[in-house]
mmCIF file of C-alpha atoms and ligand atoms in Angstrom:
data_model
loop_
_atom_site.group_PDB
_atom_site.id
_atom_site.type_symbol
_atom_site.label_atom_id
_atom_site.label_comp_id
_atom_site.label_asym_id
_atom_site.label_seq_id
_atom_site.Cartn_x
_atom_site.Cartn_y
_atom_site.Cartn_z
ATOM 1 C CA UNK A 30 9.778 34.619 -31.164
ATOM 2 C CA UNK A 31 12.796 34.229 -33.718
ATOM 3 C CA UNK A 32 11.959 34.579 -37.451
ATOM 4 C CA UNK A 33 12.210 30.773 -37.918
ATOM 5 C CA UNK A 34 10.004 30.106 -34.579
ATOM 6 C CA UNK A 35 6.933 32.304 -35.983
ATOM 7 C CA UNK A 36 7.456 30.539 -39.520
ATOM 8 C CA UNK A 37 7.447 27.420 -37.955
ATOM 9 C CA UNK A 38 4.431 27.698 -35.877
ATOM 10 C CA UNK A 39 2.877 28.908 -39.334
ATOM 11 C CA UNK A 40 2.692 25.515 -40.959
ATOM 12 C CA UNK A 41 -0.311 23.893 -39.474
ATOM 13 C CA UNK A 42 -0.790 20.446 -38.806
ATOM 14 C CA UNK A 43 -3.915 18.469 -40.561
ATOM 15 C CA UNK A 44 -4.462 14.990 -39.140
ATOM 16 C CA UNK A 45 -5.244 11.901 -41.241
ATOM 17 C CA UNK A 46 -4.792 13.868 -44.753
ATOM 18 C CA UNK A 47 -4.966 12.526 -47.382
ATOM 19 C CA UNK A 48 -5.211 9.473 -45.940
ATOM 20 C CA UNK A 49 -5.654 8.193 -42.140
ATOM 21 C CA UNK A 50 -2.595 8.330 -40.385
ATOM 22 C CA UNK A 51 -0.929 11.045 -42.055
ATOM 23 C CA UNK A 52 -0.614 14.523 -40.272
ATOM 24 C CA UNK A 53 -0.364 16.890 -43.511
ATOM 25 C CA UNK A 54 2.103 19.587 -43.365
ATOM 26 C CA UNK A 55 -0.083 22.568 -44.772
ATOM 27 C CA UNK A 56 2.106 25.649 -46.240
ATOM 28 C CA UNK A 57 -0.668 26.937 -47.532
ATOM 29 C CA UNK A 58 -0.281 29.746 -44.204
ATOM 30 C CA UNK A 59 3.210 30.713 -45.082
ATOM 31 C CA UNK A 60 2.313 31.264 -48.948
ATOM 32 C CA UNK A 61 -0.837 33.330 -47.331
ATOM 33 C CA UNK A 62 1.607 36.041 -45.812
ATOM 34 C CA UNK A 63 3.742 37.671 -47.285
ATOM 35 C CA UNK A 64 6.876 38.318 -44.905
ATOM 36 C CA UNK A 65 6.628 34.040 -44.134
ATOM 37 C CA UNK A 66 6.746 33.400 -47.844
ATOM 38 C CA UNK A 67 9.909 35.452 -48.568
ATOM 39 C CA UNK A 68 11.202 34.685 -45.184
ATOM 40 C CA UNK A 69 10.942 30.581 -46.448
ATOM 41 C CA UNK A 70 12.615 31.460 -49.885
ATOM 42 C CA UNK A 71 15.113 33.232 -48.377
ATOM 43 C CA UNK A 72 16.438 30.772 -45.946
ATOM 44 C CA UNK A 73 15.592 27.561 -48.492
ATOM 45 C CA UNK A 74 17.835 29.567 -50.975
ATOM 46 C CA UNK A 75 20.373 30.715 -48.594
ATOM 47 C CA UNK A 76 23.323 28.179 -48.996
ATOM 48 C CA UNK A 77 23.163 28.360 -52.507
ATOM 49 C CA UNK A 78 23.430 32.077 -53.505
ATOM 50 C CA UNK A 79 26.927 31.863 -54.294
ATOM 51 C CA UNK A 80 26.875 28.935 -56.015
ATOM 52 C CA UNK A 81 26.785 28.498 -59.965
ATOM 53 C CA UNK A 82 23.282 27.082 -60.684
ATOM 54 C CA UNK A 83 21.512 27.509 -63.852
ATOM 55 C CA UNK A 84 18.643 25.418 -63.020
ATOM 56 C CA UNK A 85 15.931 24.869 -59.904
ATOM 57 C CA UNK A 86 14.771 21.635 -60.675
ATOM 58 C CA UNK A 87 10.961 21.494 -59.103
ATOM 59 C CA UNK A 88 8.300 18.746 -58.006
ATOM 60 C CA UNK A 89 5.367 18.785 -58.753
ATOM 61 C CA UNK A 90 3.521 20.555 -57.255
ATOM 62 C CA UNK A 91 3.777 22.457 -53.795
ATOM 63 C CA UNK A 92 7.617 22.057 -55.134
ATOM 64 C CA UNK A 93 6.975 24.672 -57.911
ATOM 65 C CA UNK A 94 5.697 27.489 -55.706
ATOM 66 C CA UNK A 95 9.100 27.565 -53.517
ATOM 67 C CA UNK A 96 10.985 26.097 -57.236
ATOM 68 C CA UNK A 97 9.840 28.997 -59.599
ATOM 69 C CA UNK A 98 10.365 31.716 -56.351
ATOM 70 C CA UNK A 99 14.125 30.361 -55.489
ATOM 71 C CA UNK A 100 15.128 30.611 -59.409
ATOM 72 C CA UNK A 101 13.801 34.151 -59.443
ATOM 73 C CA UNK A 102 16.054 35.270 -56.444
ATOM 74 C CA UNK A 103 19.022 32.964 -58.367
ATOM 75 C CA UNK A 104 18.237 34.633 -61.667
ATOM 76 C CA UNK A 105 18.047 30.685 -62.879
ATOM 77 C CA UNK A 106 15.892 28.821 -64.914
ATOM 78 C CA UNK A 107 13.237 26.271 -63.416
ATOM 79 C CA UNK A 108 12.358 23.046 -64.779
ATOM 80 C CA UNK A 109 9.461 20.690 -63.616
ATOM 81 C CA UNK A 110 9.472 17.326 -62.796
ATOM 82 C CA UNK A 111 6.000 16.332 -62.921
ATOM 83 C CA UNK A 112 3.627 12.566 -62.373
ATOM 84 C CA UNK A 113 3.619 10.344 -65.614
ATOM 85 C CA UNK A 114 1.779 11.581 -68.559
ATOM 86 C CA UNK A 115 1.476 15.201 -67.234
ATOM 87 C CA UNK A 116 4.398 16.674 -69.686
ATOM 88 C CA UNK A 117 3.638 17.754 -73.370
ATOM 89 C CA UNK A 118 7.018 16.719 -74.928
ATOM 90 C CA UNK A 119 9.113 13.815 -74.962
ATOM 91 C CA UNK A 120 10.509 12.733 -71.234
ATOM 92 C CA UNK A 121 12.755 10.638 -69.413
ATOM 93 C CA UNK A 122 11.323 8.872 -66.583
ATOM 94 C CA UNK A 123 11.835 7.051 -63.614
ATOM 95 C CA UNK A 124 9.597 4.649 -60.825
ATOM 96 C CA UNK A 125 10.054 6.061 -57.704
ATOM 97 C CA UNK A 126 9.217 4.722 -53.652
ATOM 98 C CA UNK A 127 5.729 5.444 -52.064
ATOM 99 C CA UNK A 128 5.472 4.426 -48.742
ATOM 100 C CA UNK A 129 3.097 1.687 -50.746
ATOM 101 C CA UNK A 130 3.799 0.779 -54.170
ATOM 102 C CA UNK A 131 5.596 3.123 -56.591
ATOM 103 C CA UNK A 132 4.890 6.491 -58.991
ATOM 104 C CA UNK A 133 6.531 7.510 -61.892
ATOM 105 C CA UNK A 134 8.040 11.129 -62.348
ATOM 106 C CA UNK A 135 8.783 12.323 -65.622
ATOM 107 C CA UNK A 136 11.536 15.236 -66.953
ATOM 108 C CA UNK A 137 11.582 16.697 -70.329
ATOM 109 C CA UNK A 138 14.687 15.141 -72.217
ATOM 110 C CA UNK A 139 15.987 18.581 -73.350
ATOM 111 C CA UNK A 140 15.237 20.677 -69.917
ATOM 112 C CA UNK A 141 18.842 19.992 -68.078
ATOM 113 C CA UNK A 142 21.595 19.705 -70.106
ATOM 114 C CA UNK A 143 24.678 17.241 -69.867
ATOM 115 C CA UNK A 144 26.915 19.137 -67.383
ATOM 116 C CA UNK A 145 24.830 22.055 -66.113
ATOM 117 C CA UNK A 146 24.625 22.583 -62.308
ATOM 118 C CA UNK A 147 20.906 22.307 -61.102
ATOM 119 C CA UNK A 148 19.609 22.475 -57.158
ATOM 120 C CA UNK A 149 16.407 20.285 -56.476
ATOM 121 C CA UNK A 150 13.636 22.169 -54.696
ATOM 122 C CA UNK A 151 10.534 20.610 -52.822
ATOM 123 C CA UNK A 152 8.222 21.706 -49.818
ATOM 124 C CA UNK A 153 9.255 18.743 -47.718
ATOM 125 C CA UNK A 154 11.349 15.993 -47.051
ATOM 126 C CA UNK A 155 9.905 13.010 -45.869
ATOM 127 C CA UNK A 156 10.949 9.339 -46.665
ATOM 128 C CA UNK A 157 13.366 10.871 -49.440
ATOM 129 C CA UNK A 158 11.945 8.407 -52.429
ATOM 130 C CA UNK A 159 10.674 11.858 -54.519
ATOM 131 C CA UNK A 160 13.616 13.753 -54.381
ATOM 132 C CA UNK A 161 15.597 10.218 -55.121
ATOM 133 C CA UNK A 162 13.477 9.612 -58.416
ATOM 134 C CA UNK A 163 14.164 13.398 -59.212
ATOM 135 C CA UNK A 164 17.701 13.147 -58.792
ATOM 136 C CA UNK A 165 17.775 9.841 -60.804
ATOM 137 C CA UNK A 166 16.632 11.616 -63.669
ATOM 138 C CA UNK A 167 18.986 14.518 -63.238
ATOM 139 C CA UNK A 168 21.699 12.476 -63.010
ATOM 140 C CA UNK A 169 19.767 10.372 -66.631
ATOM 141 C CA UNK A 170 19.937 13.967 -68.154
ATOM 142 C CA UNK A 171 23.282 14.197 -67.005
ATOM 143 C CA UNK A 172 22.952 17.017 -64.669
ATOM 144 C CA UNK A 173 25.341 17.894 -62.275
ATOM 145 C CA UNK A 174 23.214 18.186 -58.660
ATOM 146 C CA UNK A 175 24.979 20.402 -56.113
ATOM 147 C CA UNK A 176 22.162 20.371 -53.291
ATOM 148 C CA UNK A 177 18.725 19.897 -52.680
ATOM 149 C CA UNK A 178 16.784 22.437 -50.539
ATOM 150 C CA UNK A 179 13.803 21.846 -48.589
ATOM 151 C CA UNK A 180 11.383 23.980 -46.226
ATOM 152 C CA UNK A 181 10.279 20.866 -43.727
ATOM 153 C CA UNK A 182 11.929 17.454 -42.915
ATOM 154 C CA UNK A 183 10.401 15.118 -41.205
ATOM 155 C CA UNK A 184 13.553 13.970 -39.523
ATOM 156 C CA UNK A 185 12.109 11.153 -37.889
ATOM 157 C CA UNK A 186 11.652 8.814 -41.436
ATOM 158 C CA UNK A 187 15.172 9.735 -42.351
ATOM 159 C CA UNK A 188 14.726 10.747 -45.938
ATOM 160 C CA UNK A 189 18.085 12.285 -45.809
ATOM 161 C CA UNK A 190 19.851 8.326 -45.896
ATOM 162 C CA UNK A 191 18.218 7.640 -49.517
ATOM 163 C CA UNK A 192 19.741 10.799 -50.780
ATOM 164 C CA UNK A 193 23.472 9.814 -50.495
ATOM 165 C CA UNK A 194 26.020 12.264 -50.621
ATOM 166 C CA UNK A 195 23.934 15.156 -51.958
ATOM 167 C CA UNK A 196 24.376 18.515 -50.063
ATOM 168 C CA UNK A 197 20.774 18.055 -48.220
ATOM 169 C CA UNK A 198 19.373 21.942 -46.772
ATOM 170 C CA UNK A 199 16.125 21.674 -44.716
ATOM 171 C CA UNK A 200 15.108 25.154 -43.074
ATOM 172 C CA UNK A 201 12.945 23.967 -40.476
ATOM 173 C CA UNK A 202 12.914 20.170 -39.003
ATOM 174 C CA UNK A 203 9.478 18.931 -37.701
HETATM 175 P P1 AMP B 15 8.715 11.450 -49.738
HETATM 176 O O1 AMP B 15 8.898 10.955 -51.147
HETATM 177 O O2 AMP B 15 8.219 10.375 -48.819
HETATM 178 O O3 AMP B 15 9.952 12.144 -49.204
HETATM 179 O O4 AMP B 15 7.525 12.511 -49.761
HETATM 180 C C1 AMP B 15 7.760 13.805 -50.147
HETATM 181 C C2 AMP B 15 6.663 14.336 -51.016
HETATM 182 O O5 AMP B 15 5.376 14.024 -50.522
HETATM 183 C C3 AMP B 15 6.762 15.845 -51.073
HETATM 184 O O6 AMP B 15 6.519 16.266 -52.405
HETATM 185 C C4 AMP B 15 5.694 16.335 -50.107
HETATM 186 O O7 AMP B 15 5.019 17.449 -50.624
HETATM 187 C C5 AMP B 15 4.754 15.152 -49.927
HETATM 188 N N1 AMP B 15 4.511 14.810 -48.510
HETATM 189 C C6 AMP B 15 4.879 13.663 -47.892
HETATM 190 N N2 AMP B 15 4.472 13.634 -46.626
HETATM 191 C C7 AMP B 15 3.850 14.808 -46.393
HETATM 192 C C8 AMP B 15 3.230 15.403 -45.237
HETATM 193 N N3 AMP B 15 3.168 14.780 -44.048
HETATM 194 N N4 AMP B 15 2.714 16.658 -45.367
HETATM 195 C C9 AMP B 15 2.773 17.303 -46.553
HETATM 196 N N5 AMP B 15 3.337 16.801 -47.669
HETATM 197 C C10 AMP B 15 3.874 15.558 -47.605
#
């Protein structure tokens, strides 16, 4: 099997998680083994290596794991974008799309600064309204976004039509 096959075939499927209906997309395999876990940052980071970023913006909270490895391997910061309320200093927020209802995420109003060049990291793509409140308040701290990188999509929900012209990188499509 190809590198991208095995990691893949990794991710294991759990039906009606959280709720009924859903089949969960569990990492929690790939972060278990070592060679899958750099083998994920690696091709998640990938198109942006020779890029200037100087910040992985990360959602909470399977987000972080990939976030805080992918700024490591950039030598970039990482800033979190976390639920309402979760943040110690003063934020800038934004409601966001749930499949029903909303959420609100929250940034810290100093953590990306007017013109720096910041790539938005999560675990998976799936209707696109997380990444869309993350890049909302980005583009509220005046960020500059030049791509956001995920390990799964969910291709059929087409999350990638909410997120516009934004370079969109998803290593493995399920
Ligand atoms: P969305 O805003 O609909 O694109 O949902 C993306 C967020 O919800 C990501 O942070 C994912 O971690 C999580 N998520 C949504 N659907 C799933 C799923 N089927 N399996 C695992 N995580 C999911």
């Amino acid at each position: 099997m190809k590198d991208l096959e095995i990691l893949k075939s990794a991710i294991r499927d759990v039906p009606d998680f959280p709720k009924k209906g859903i089949i969960f997309k569990d990492i929690t395999p790939v972060l278990k083994d070592g060679k899958l876990f750099s083998l994920a940052v690696e091709n998640m980071t990938e198109p942006f290596r020779k890029q200037k970023i100087d910040s992985v913006v990360a959602i909470e909270a399977r987000g972080f794991i990939f976030g805080a490895a992918i700024a490591s391997v950039l030598n970039c910061g990482m800033v979190p974008v976390r639920k309402q309320d979760k943040l110690p200093y003063k934020t800038h927020s934004v409601n966001y799309a749930l499949e029903y209802g909303t959420d609100t995420l929250e940034i810290h109003i100093d953590a990306v600064n007017k013109g720096e060049n910041v790539l938005v990291v999560d675990d998976l793509l799936a209707t696109g309204g997380t990444a869309q409140g993350v890049c909302e308040l980005i583009e509220k701290s005046g960020g500059n976004i030049i791509g956001i990188s995920f390990l799964i999509e969910l291709a059929f929900l087409n999350g990638r039509k909410r997120l516009g012209n934004y370079p969109i990188h998803c290593v493995l499509q399920l």
